[in-house]
mmCIF file of C-alpha atoms in Angstrom:
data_model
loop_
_atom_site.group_PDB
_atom_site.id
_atom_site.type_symbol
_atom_site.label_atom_id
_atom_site.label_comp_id
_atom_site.label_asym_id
_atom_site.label_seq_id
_atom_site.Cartn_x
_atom_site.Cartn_y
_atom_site.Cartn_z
ATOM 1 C CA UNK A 1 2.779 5.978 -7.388
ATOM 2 C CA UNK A 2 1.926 3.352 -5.053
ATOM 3 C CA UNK A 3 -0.632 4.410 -2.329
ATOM 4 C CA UNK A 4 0.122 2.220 1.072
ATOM 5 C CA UNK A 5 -2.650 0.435 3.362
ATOM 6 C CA UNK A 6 -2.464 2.907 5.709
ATOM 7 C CA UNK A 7 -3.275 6.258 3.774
ATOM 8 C CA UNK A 8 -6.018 4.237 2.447
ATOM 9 C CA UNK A 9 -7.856 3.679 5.651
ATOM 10 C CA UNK A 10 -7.018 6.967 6.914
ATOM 11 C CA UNK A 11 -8.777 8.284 3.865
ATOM 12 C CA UNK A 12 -12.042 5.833 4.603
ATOM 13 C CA UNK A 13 -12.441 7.089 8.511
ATOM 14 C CA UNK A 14 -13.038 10.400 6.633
ATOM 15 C CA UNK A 15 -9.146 11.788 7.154
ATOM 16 C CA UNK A 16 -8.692 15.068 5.788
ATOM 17 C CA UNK A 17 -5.498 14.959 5.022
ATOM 18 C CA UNK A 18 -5.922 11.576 3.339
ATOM 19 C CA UNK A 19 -8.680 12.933 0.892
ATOM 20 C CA UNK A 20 -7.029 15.764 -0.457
ATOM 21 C CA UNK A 21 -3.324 12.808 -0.997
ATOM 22 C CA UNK A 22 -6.442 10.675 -2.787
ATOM 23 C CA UNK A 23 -8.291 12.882 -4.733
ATOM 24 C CA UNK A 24 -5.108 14.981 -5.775
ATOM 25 C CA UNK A 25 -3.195 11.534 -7.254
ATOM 26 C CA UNK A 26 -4.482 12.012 -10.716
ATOM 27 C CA UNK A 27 -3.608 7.885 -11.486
ATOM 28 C CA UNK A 28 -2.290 5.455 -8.398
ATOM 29 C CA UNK A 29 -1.740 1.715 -8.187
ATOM 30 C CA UNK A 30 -2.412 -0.360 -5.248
ATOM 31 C CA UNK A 31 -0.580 -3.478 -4.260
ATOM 32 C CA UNK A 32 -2.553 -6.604 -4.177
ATOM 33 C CA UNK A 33 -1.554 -6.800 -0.185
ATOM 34 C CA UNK A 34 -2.803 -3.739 0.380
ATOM 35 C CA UNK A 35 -6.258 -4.566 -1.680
ATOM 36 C CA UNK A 36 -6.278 -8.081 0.562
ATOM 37 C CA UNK A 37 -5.683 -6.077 3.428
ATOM 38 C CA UNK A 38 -8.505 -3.391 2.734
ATOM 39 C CA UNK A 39 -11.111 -6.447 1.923
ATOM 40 C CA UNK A 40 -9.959 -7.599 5.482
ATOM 41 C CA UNK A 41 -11.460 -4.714 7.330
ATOM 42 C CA UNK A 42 -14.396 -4.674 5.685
ATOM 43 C CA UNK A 43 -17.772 -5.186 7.348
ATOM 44 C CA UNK A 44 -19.959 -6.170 4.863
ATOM 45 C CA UNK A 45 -20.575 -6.605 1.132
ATOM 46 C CA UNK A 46 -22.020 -3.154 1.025
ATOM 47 C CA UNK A 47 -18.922 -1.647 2.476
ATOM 48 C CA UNK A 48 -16.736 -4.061 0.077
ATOM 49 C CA UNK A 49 -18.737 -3.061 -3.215
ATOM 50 C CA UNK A 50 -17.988 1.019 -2.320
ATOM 51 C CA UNK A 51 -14.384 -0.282 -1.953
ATOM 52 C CA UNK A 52 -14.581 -1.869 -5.795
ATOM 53 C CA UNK A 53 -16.492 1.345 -6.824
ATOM 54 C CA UNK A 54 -13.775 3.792 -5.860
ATOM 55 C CA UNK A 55 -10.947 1.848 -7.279
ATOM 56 C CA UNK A 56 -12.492 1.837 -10.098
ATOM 57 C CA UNK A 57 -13.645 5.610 -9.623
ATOM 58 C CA UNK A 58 -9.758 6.134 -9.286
ATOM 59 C CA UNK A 59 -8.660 4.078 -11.936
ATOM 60 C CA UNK A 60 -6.708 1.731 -9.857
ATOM 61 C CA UNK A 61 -4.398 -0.303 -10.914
ATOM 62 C CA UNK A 62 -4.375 -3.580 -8.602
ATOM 63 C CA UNK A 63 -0.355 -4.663 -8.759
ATOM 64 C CA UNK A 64 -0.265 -8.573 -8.561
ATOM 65 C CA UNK A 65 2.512 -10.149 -7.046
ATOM 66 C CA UNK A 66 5.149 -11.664 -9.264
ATOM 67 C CA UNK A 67 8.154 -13.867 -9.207
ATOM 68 C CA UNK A 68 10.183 -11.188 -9.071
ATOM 69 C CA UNK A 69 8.333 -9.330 -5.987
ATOM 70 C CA UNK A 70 8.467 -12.478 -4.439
ATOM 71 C CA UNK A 71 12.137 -13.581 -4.485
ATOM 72 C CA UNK A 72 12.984 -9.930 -3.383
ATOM 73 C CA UNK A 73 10.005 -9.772 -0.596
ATOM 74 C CA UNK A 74 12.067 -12.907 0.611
ATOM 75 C CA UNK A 75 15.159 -11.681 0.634
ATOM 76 C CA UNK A 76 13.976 -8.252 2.395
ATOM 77 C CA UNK A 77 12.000 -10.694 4.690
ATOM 78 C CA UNK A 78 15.597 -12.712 5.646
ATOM 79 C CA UNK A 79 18.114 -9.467 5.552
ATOM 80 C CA UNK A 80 15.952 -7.728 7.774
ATOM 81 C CA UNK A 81 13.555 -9.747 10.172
ATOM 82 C CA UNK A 82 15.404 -9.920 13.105
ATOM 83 C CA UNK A 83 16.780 -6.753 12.902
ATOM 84 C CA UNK A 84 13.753 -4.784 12.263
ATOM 85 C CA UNK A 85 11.054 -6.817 12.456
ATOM 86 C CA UNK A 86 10.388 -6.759 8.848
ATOM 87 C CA UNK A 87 6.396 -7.889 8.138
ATOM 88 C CA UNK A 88 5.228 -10.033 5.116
ATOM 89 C CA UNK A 89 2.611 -7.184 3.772
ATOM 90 C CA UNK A 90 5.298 -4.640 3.815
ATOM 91 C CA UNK A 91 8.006 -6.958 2.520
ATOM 92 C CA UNK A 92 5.635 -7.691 -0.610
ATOM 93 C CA UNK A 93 4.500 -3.926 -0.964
ATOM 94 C CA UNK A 94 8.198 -2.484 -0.723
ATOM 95 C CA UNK A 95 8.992 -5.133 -2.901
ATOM 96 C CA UNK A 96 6.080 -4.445 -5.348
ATOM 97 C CA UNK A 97 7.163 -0.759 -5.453
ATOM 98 C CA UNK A 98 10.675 -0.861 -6.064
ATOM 99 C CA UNK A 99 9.941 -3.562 -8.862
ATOM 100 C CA UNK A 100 7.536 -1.475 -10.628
ATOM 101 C CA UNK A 101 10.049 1.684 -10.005
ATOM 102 C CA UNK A 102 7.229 3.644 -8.329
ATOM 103 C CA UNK A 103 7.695 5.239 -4.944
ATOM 104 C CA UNK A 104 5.244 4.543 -2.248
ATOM 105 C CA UNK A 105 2.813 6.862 -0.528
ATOM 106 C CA UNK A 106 2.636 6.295 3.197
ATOM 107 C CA UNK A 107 2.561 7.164 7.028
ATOM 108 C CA UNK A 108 4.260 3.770 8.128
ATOM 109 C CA UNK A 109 7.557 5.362 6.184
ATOM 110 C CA UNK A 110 9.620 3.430 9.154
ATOM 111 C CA UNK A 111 8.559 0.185 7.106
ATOM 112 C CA UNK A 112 10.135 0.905 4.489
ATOM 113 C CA UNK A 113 13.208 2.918 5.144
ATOM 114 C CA UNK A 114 15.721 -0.312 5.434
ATOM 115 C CA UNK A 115 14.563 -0.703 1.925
ATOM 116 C CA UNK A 116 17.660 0.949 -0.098
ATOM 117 C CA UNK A 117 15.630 1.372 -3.530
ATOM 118 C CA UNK A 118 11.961 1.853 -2.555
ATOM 119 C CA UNK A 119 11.174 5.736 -2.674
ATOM 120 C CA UNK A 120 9.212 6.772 0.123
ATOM 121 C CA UNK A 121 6.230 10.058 -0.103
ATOM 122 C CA UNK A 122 5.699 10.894 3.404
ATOM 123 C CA UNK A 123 1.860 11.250 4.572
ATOM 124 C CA UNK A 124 1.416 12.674 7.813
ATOM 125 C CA UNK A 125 -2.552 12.341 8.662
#
């Protein structure tokens, strides 16, 4: 499984919910984005080095993007743009997902749901 951005962060503010998705995922991957995206909202290099200790507390897998994610994160990006306002980050994670055939874990399930093969876990914080 895939665990998105946003269950990520909800699990960081202290979420709950989040924790028990977390703890309870005996082995998750991340996408790269969603690693870049993390490292982003960092504060400092304290806050950054807890980040690198529970990934590898988790056993995180970091999922790099390919040629393959990237030819379908473009076409996802170009089919559905104007239509739904499709976003680079989620492009690339969908697009990570459905090439890895793992389904994604997130709140932001209205991202995704144009995608016909990505599998979708509904978190509700």
């Amino acid at each position: 499984m895939i665990i998105d951005t946003d269950v990520l962060i909800w699990y960081m503010k202290g979420n709950e919910r989040a924790y028990k998705a977390v703890e309870n995922s005996a082995n998750f991957d991340i996408s790269v984005i969603t690693y870049m995206e993390l490292v982003q909202g960092m504060r400092n290099k304290n806050e950054l080095n807890n980040l690198r200790r529970a990934l590898r507390g988790w056993n995180t897998k970091i999922l790099y993007i390919s040629e393959e994610i990237s030819v379908k994160a473009m076409f996802f990006v170009e089919q559905h743009y104007l239509s739904h306002s499709m976003q680079l980050a989620d492009a690339l994670i969908g697009a990570t997902a459905i090439s890895h055939g793992l389904p994604i874990l997130t709140g932001n399930d209205k991202h995704y749901k144009i995608l016909k093969d990505v599998q979708i876990k509904k978190f509700r914080p």
